[in-house]
mmCIF file of C-alpha atoms in Angstrom:
data_model
loop_
_atom_site.group_PDB
_atom_site.id
_atom_site.type_symbol
_atom_site.label_atom_id
_atom_site.label_comp_id
_atom_site.label_asym_id
_atom_site.label_seq_id
_atom_site.Cartn_x
_atom_site.Cartn_y
_atom_site.Cartn_z
ATOM 1 C CA MET Z 12 -123.077 -37.605 102.116
ATOM 2 C CA GLN Z 13 -119.827 -37.445 100.124
ATOM 3 C CA PRO Z 14 -117.590 -40.535 100.225
ATOM 4 C CA ASP Z 15 -114.403 -40.171 102.182
ATOM 5 C CA ARG Z 16 -111.602 -39.030 99.980
ATOM 6 C CA PRO Z 17 -108.236 -40.868 100.408
ATOM 7 C CA SER Z 18 -106.062 -39.007 102.861
ATOM 8 C CA ARG Z 19 -103.716 -36.570 101.094
ATOM 9 C CA PRO Z 20 -102.554 -33.035 101.833
ATOM 10 C CA ALA Z 21 -105.276 -30.474 101.239
ATOM 11 C CA ALA Z 22 -102.908 -28.365 99.168
ATOM 12 C CA ALA Z 23 -99.650 -28.896 97.444
ATOM 13 C CA PRO Z 24 -97.014 -26.639 95.949
ATOM 14 C CA PRO Z 25 -96.956 -26.359 92.166
ATOM 15 C CA GLY Z 26 -95.587 -29.460 90.506
ATOM 16 C CA ALA Z 27 -95.627 -31.414 93.782
ATOM 17 C CA ASP Z 28 -96.778 -34.587 92.056
ATOM 18 C CA LEU Z 29 -93.601 -34.690 89.969
ATOM 19 C CA ALA Z 30 -90.854 -36.772 91.670
ATOM 20 C CA ASP Z 31 -87.989 -35.874 89.270
ATOM 21 C CA GLU Z 32 -87.269 -36.073 85.595
ATOM 22 C CA THR Z 33 -86.210 -39.701 85.719
ATOM 23 C CA THR Z 34 -89.259 -41.025 87.546
ATOM 24 C CA CYS Z 35 -92.191 -38.886 86.605
ATOM 25 C CA GLY Z 36 -93.116 -41.230 83.726
ATOM 26 C CA SER Z 37 -93.495 -44.155 86.078
ATOM 27 C CA LEU Z 38 -96.985 -45.205 87.144
ATOM 28 C CA GLY Z 39 -95.699 -47.212 90.134
ATOM 29 C CA GLY Z 40 -98.414 -47.424 92.856
ATOM 30 C CA ARG Z 41 -101.053 -45.813 90.626
ATOM 31 C CA ARG Z 42 -104.451 -47.492 90.667
ATOM 32 C CA ILE Z 43 -106.341 -47.064 87.373
ATOM 33 C CA LEU Z 44 -109.761 -48.097 86.217
ATOM 34 C CA VAL Z 45 -109.875 -48.704 82.445
ATOM 35 C CA VAL Z 46 -113.458 -48.807 81.224
ATOM 36 C CA GLY Z 47 -113.751 -50.758 77.966
ATOM 37 C CA GLY Z 48 -110.471 -52.555 78.571
ATOM 38 C CA GLY Z 49 -111.561 -56.016 77.589
ATOM 39 C CA GLN Z 50 -111.089 -57.948 74.354
ATOM 40 C CA VAL Z 51 -112.851 -61.005 73.008
ATOM 41 C CA PRO Z 52 -110.982 -63.380 70.638
ATOM 42 C CA SER Z 53 -111.140 -61.921 67.109
ATOM 43 C CA ALA Z 54 -111.810 -63.606 63.786
ATOM 44 C CA HIS Z 55 -109.392 -61.232 62.057
ATOM 45 C CA ALA Z 56 -106.049 -62.489 60.871
ATOM 46 C CA GLY Z 57 -103.493 -62.398 63.626
ATOM 47 C CA ASN Z 58 -106.133 -61.590 66.310
ATOM 48 C CA PRO Z 59 -105.026 -57.941 66.530
ATOM 49 C CA VAL Z 60 -104.978 -56.357 69.909
ATOM 50 C CA ASN Z 61 -107.588 -53.645 70.558
ATOM 51 C CA ASN Z 62 -107.124 -50.258 72.133
ATOM 52 C CA GLY Z 63 -108.550 -51.167 75.581
ATOM 53 C CA ARG Z 64 -106.322 -54.222 76.010
ATOM 54 C CA ALA Z 65 -103.241 -52.339 74.798
ATOM 55 C CA ILE Z 66 -103.898 -49.585 77.281
ATOM 56 C CA CYS Z 67 -104.213 -51.948 80.169
ATOM 57 C CA MET Z 68 -101.008 -53.722 79.249
ATOM 58 C CA THR Z 69 -99.079 -50.509 78.706
ATOM 59 C CA LEU Z 70 -100.182 -48.940 82.013
ATOM 60 C CA SER Z 71 -99.431 -52.097 83.918
ATOM 61 C CA ARG Z 72 -95.921 -52.213 82.306
ATOM 62 C CA ALA Z 73 -95.342 -48.729 83.608
ATOM 63 C CA GLY Z 74 -96.194 -49.934 87.144
ATOM 64 C CA ALA Z 75 -99.949 -49.345 87.587
ATOM 65 C CA SER Z 76 -102.475 -51.620 89.047
ATOM 66 C CA ILE Z 77 -105.455 -51.998 86.712
ATOM 67 C CA ALA Z 78 -109.147 -52.614 87.117
ATOM 68 C CA CYS Z 79 -110.308 -53.698 83.655
ATOM 69 C CA ALA Z 80 -114.070 -53.115 83.200
ATOM 70 C CA ASP Z 81 -116.012 -54.574 80.313
ATOM 71 C CA LYS Z 82 -119.594 -55.606 79.562
ATOM 72 C CA SER Z 83 -118.175 -59.085 78.658
ATOM 73 C CA THR Z 84 -116.683 -61.008 81.599
ATOM 74 C CA GLU Z 85 -114.780 -63.100 79.046
ATOM 75 C CA ALA Z 86 -113.343 -59.982 77.435
ATOM 76 C CA ALA Z 87 -112.168 -58.481 80.721
ATOM 77 C CA GLU Z 88 -110.535 -61.741 81.856
ATOM 78 C CA LEU Z 89 -108.683 -62.069 78.541
ATOM 79 C CA THR Z 90 -107.130 -58.758 79.061
ATOM 80 C CA VAL Z 91 -106.286 -59.507 82.695
ATOM 81 C CA ARG Z 92 -104.486 -62.618 81.650
ATOM 82 C CA SER Z 93 -102.330 -60.488 79.396
ATOM 83 C CA VAL Z 94 -101.258 -58.162 82.177
ATOM 84 C CA ARG Z 95 -98.002 -58.938 83.962
ATOM 85 C CA ASP Z 96 -97.614 -60.294 87.396
ATOM 86 C CA GLY Z 97 -101.359 -60.406 88.140
ATOM 87 C CA GLY Z 98 -101.448 -56.638 88.286
ATOM 88 C CA ALA Z 99 -105.086 -56.422 87.097
ATOM 89 C CA VAL Z 100 -108.562 -57.397 88.079
ATOM 90 C CA ALA Z 101 -111.596 -57.985 85.891
ATOM 91 C CA ILE Z 102 -114.836 -56.090 86.592
ATOM 92 C CA PRO Z 103 -117.985 -57.015 84.549
ATOM 93 C CA ALA Z 104 -119.963 -53.860 83.955
ATOM 94 C CA ASP Z 105 -122.643 -52.559 81.598
ATOM 95 C CA VAL Z 106 -122.177 -48.835 81.220
ATOM 96 C CA ALA Z 107 -125.542 -48.424 79.585
ATOM 97 C CA SER Z 108 -126.874 -48.879 83.075
ATOM 98 C CA ALA Z 109 -126.520 -46.071 85.654
ATOM 99 C CA ALA Z 110 -126.588 -48.650 88.490
ATOM 100 C CA GLY Z 111 -124.032 -50.695 86.700
ATOM 101 C CA ILE Z 112 -121.753 -47.712 86.521
ATOM 102 C CA LYS Z 113 -121.945 -46.945 90.268
ATOM 103 C CA GLY Z 114 -121.179 -50.594 91.083
ATOM 104 C CA MET Z 115 -118.275 -50.635 88.621
ATOM 105 C CA VAL Z 116 -116.586 -47.620 90.185
ATOM 106 C CA GLN Z 117 -117.075 -48.906 93.701
ATOM 107 C CA ALA Z 118 -115.768 -52.294 92.802
ATOM 108 C CA ALA Z 119 -112.693 -50.898 91.154
ATOM 109 C CA ARG Z 120 -111.883 -48.680 94.210
ATOM 110 C CA THR Z 121 -112.377 -51.746 96.530
ATOM 111 C CA ALA Z 122 -110.300 -54.090 94.459
ATOM 112 C CA LEU Z 123 -107.409 -51.655 93.938
ATOM 113 C CA GLY Z 124 -107.500 -50.077 97.426
ATOM 114 C CA GLY Z 125 -108.141 -46.614 95.978
ATOM 115 C CA LEU Z 126 -108.433 -44.795 92.609
ATOM 116 C CA ASP Z 127 -105.822 -42.532 91.042
ATOM 117 C CA GLY Z 128 -106.670 -42.700 87.352
ATOM 118 C CA LEU Z 129 -109.591 -43.382 84.926
ATOM 119 C CA VAL Z 130 -109.496 -44.146 81.261
ATOM 120 C CA LEU Z 131 -112.869 -44.175 79.456
ATOM 121 C CA ASN Z 132 -112.447 -46.151 76.276
ATOM 122 C CA VAL Z 133 -115.909 -47.511 75.740
ATOM 123 C CA GLY Z 134 -117.983 -46.751 72.656
ATOM 124 C CA ILE Z 135 -120.297 -48.238 70.043
ATOM 125 C CA SER Z 136 -121.277 -47.385 66.541
ATOM 126 C CA ARG Z 137 -124.438 -48.164 64.558
ATOM 127 C CA ARG Z 138 -123.153 -46.739 61.189
ATOM 128 C CA GLU Z 139 -126.508 -45.158 60.365
ATOM 129 C CA LEU Z 140 -126.792 -42.261 57.983
ATOM 130 C CA LEU Z 141 -128.700 -39.156 59.200
ATOM 131 C CA GLU Z 142 -131.829 -40.126 57.379
ATOM 132 C CA GLU Z 143 -131.664 -43.682 58.804
ATOM 133 C CA LEU Z 144 -131.357 -42.566 62.493
ATOM 134 C CA THR Z 145 -134.279 -43.178 64.874
ATOM 135 C CA ALA Z 146 -134.856 -41.645 68.302
ATOM 136 C CA ASP Z 147 -134.057 -45.078 69.819
ATOM 137 C CA SER Z 148 -130.886 -45.631 67.850
ATOM 138 C CA TRP Z 149 -129.621 -42.166 68.618
ATOM 139 C CA ASP Z 150 -130.294 -42.643 72.316
ATOM 140 C CA GLU Z 151 -128.576 -45.999 72.241
ATOM 141 C CA VAL Z 152 -125.375 -44.549 71.009
ATOM 142 C CA MET Z 153 -125.423 -41.555 73.284
ATOM 143 C CA ALA Z 154 -126.116 -43.740 76.290
ATOM 144 C CA VAL Z 155 -122.904 -45.689 75.790
ATOM 145 C CA ASN Z 156 -120.702 -42.999 74.102
ATOM 146 C CA LEU Z 157 -121.529 -39.974 76.303
ATOM 147 C CA ARG Z 158 -123.936 -40.521 79.143
ATOM 148 C CA ALA Z 159 -121.889 -43.385 80.420
ATOM 149 C CA HIS Z 160 -118.793 -41.182 80.456
ATOM 150 C CA MET Z 161 -120.610 -38.487 82.447
ATOM 151 C CA LEU Z 162 -122.009 -40.887 85.049
ATOM 152 C CA THR Z 163 -118.660 -42.659 85.419
ATOM 153 C CA VAL Z 164 -116.858 -39.321 86.035
ATOM 154 C CA GLN Z 165 -119.611 -38.287 88.426
ATOM 155 C CA GLN Z 166 -119.032 -41.411 90.459
ATOM 156 C CA ALA Z 167 -115.278 -41.422 90.260
ATOM 157 C CA LEU Z 168 -114.307 -37.851 90.933
ATOM 158 C CA PRO Z 169 -115.354 -37.812 94.610
ATOM 159 C CA LEU Z 170 -113.337 -41.101 95.213
ATOM 160 C CA MET Z 171 -110.119 -40.079 93.352
ATOM 161 C CA SER Z 172 -106.961 -39.183 95.175
ATOM 162 C CA MET Z 173 -105.229 -35.899 94.794
ATOM 163 C CA HIS Z 174 -103.233 -35.429 91.546
ATOM 164 C CA GLY Z 175 -105.317 -38.006 89.754
ATOM 165 C CA ALA Z 176 -105.885 -38.020 86.047
ATOM 166 C CA ILE Z 177 -108.720 -38.921 83.628
ATOM 167 C CA VAL Z 178 -108.395 -39.716 79.869
ATOM 168 C CA PHE Z 179 -111.386 -39.836 77.526
ATOM 169 C CA VAL Z 180 -110.842 -41.789 74.324
ATOM 170 C CA SER Z 181 -112.495 -40.042 71.447
ATOM 171 C CA SER Z 182 -112.097 -40.016 67.690
ATOM 172 C CA VAL Z 183 -111.289 -37.671 64.864
ATOM 173 C CA ALA Z 184 -114.875 -38.389 63.735
ATOM 174 C CA ALA Z 185 -115.626 -35.591 66.222
ATOM 175 C CA ARG Z 186 -114.304 -33.113 63.589
ATOM 176 C CA LEU Z 187 -114.600 -35.162 60.287
ATOM 177 C CA PRO Z 188 -117.955 -36.279 58.980
ATOM 178 C CA ALA Z 189 -116.375 -38.456 56.289
ATOM 179 C CA GLY Z 190 -117.663 -41.617 58.036
ATOM 180 C CA MET Z 191 -121.250 -40.442 57.407
ATOM 181 C CA ASN Z 192 -122.073 -41.666 60.982
ATOM 182 C CA PRO Z 193 -123.686 -38.607 62.700
ATOM 183 C CA ALA Z 194 -124.730 -40.212 66.044
ATOM 184 C CA TYR Z 195 -121.196 -41.572 66.578
ATOM 185 C CA GLU Z 196 -119.616 -38.268 65.377
ATOM 186 C CA ALA Z 197 -121.818 -36.135 67.646
ATOM 187 C CA SER Z 198 -121.156 -38.308 70.661
ATOM 188 C CA LYS Z 199 -117.444 -38.061 70.214
ATOM 189 C CA ALA Z 200 -117.538 -34.257 69.636
ATOM 190 C CA ALA Z 201 -119.402 -33.925 72.905
ATOM 191 C CA LEU Z 202 -116.669 -35.642 74.870
ATOM 192 C CA GLY Z 203 -114.532 -32.508 74.351
ATOM 193 C CA ALA Z 204 -117.008 -30.358 76.277
ATOM 194 C CA LEU Z 205 -117.420 -33.065 78.918
ATOM 195 C CA CYS Z 206 -113.680 -33.218 79.354
ATOM 196 C CA ARG Z 207 -113.487 -29.442 79.947
ATOM 197 C CA ALA Z 208 -116.213 -29.686 82.474
ATOM 198 C CA THR Z 209 -114.442 -32.496 84.219
ATOM 199 C CA ALA Z 210 -111.148 -30.642 84.219
ATOM 200 C CA LEU Z 211 -112.852 -27.655 85.856
ATOM 201 C CA ALA Z 212 -114.567 -29.889 88.536
ATOM 202 C CA GLY Z 213 -111.182 -31.640 89.232
ATOM 203 C CA GLN Z 214 -109.188 -28.485 89.724
ATOM 204 C CA PRO Z 215 -109.645 -28.186 93.591
ATOM 205 C CA ASN Z 216 -108.059 -31.669 93.937
ATOM 206 C CA HIS Z 217 -105.416 -31.284 91.175
ATOM 207 C CA ILE Z 218 -107.243 -33.890 88.996
ATOM 208 C CA ARG Z 219 -106.601 -33.451 85.346
ATOM 209 C CA ALA Z 220 -108.756 -34.523 82.372
ATOM 210 C CA ASN Z 221 -107.788 -34.879 78.729
ATOM 211 C CA VAL Z 222 -108.941 -36.426 75.523
ATOM 212 C CA VAL Z 223 -107.128 -38.528 72.999
ATOM 213 C CA MET Z 224 -108.781 -38.222 69.518
ATOM 214 C CA LEU Z 225 -107.956 -41.315 67.528
ATOM 215 C CA GLY Z 226 -107.597 -41.595 63.779
ATOM 216 C CA LEU Z 227 -107.791 -44.856 61.884
ATOM 217 C CA ILE Z 228 -106.263 -47.452 64.168
ATOM 218 C CA ASP Z 229 -105.704 -51.080 63.158
ATOM 219 C CA THR Z 230 -108.055 -52.924 65.670
ATOM 220 C CA PRO Z 231 -110.770 -55.427 65.225
ATOM 221 C CA MET Z 232 -113.331 -52.682 65.303
ATOM 222 C CA GLY Z 233 -111.317 -50.616 62.822
ATOM 223 C CA ARG Z 234 -111.078 -53.616 60.448
ATOM 224 C CA ALA Z 235 -114.818 -54.130 60.611
ATOM 225 C CA ALA Z 236 -115.345 -50.416 59.754
ATOM 226 C CA SER Z 237 -112.972 -50.786 56.755
ATOM 227 C CA ALA Z 238 -114.888 -53.840 55.571
ATOM 228 C CA ALA Z 239 -118.152 -51.828 55.711
ATOM 229 C CA ARG Z 240 -116.532 -48.871 53.885
ATOM 230 C CA PRO Z 241 -114.162 -49.999 51.185
ATOM 231 C CA GLY Z 242 -111.576 -47.351 50.455
ATOM 232 C CA ARG Z 243 -111.598 -46.028 54.037
ATOM 233 C CA THR Z 244 -107.875 -46.572 54.305
ATOM 234 C CA ALA Z 245 -106.895 -45.514 50.790
ATOM 235 C CA ALA Z 246 -105.108 -42.261 51.767
ATOM 236 C CA LEU Z 247 -103.609 -42.015 55.296
ATOM 237 C CA PRO Z 248 -100.686 -40.193 56.929
ATOM 238 C CA PHE Z 249 -97.492 -42.224 56.600
ATOM 239 C CA GLY Z 250 -99.392 -44.551 54.367
ATOM 240 C CA ARG Z 251 -100.777 -46.675 57.199
ATOM 241 C CA GLN Z 252 -103.124 -46.916 60.073
ATOM 242 C CA GLY Z 253 -102.098 -46.268 63.669
ATOM 243 C CA THR Z 254 -101.532 -49.129 66.112
ATOM 244 C CA PRO Z 255 -103.257 -49.665 69.511
ATOM 245 C CA TRP Z 256 -99.787 -49.429 71.114
ATOM 246 C CA GLU Z 257 -99.407 -45.887 69.770
ATOM 247 C CA VAL Z 258 -102.776 -45.025 71.360
ATOM 248 C CA ALA Z 259 -101.818 -46.659 74.601
ATOM 249 C CA HIS Z 260 -98.564 -44.691 74.894
ATOM 250 C CA ALA Z 261 -100.441 -41.434 74.422
ATOM 251 C CA VAL Z 262 -102.812 -42.452 77.201
ATOM 252 C CA ARG Z 263 -99.947 -43.440 79.507
ATOM 253 C CA PHE Z 264 -98.281 -40.064 78.960
ATOM 254 C CA LEU Z 265 -101.442 -38.163 79.779
ATOM 255 C CA ILE Z 266 -102.138 -40.301 82.884
ATOM 256 C CA SER Z 267 -98.571 -39.866 84.154
ATOM 257 C CA ALA Z 268 -96.891 -36.969 85.972
ATOM 258 C CA GLN Z 269 -94.987 -36.205 82.798
ATOM 259 C CA ALA Z 270 -98.262 -34.473 81.729
ATOM 260 C CA SER Z 271 -98.812 -32.695 85.059
ATOM 261 C CA TYR Z 272 -99.433 -29.396 83.523
ATOM 262 C CA ILE Z 273 -101.454 -30.629 80.488
ATOM 263 C CA ASN Z 274 -105.217 -30.256 81.211
ATOM 264 C CA ALA Z 275 -108.461 -29.993 79.172
ATOM 265 C CA VAL Z 276 -106.588 -30.837 75.916
ATOM 266 C CA GLU Z 277 -107.870 -32.803 72.936
ATOM 267 C CA LEU Z 278 -104.739 -34.634 71.610
ATOM 268 C CA PRO Z 279 -105.124 -36.067 68.110
ATOM 269 C CA VAL Z 280 -103.446 -39.437 67.796
ATOM 270 C CA ASP Z 281 -103.932 -39.696 64.007
ATOM 271 C CA GLY Z 282 -100.769 -39.118 62.229
ATOM 272 C CA GLY Z 283 -102.036 -35.716 61.125
ATOM 273 C CA LEU Z 284 -105.236 -36.933 59.510
ATOM 274 C CA SER Z 285 -107.411 -34.299 61.107
ATOM 275 C CA ALA Z 286 -104.962 -31.626 60.006
ATOM 276 C CA GLY Z 287 -105.428 -32.767 56.345
ATOM 277 C CA ILE Z 288 -102.128 -34.628 56.099
ATOM 278 C CA ALA Z 289 -102.452 -37.790 54.107
ATOM 279 C CA SER Z 290 -100.527 -39.830 51.621
ATOM 280 C CA ALA Z 291 -101.693 -40.379 48.015
ATOM 281 C CA PRO Z 292 -103.131 -43.818 47.321
ATOM 282 C CA SER Z 293 -100.621 -46.206 45.975
#
């Protein structure tokens, strides 16, 4: 039996989810599950914010209520404490578990009183070369970086309200093998196909799905990658890495009604890196 969908009109005229040009960027009243929204304290200088926490904070500032899901309860609660006016709840969830994913989506819907948006920000990397990969290490990456996204969408779509939106967080590693990290790269490339399938499945209920493809972003995970690969940031567009806030604003746009006719798109948030634009090393 299919879960009851929140009561909304069965059909709507084109652009009906747009209020007007002054309010369509607001997320007031929107209920959004951010998977991978937590952040544990970092040993890096300045304790830089990560993408998930920045996304939760930015969506909340635009008026949304947030369910912050993370494998670590501590990480989820740290993000929740950063969100204004208590507009977020923490949901511990292990997305490597199919049962955990079902419970996460149901808990988010119950806590928020419905579900209008979904951001899938979770991912892992083992940094293994092709010759180093094993069947188990490949499967471990795919379970978190791809299977989890499919299972979450499968659970969430029947519960989402009309004119909802989904954003997958991917990487330009989907197109660039420079990281020599084939399991991670393959998992991120596959998110584009999953996004298109999700957009097609969401069409009857005007639910959109898009991807943000991230370049080099200054997060704790990004700094760890740079430590493992000296020279990784030697030549970048504008001579710098992106910030988690730049990622979060792209996500906010795609979730909002400002993007109501943008669907099944892979949007690079990389300064032009995947287009071959970079600065010469100083």
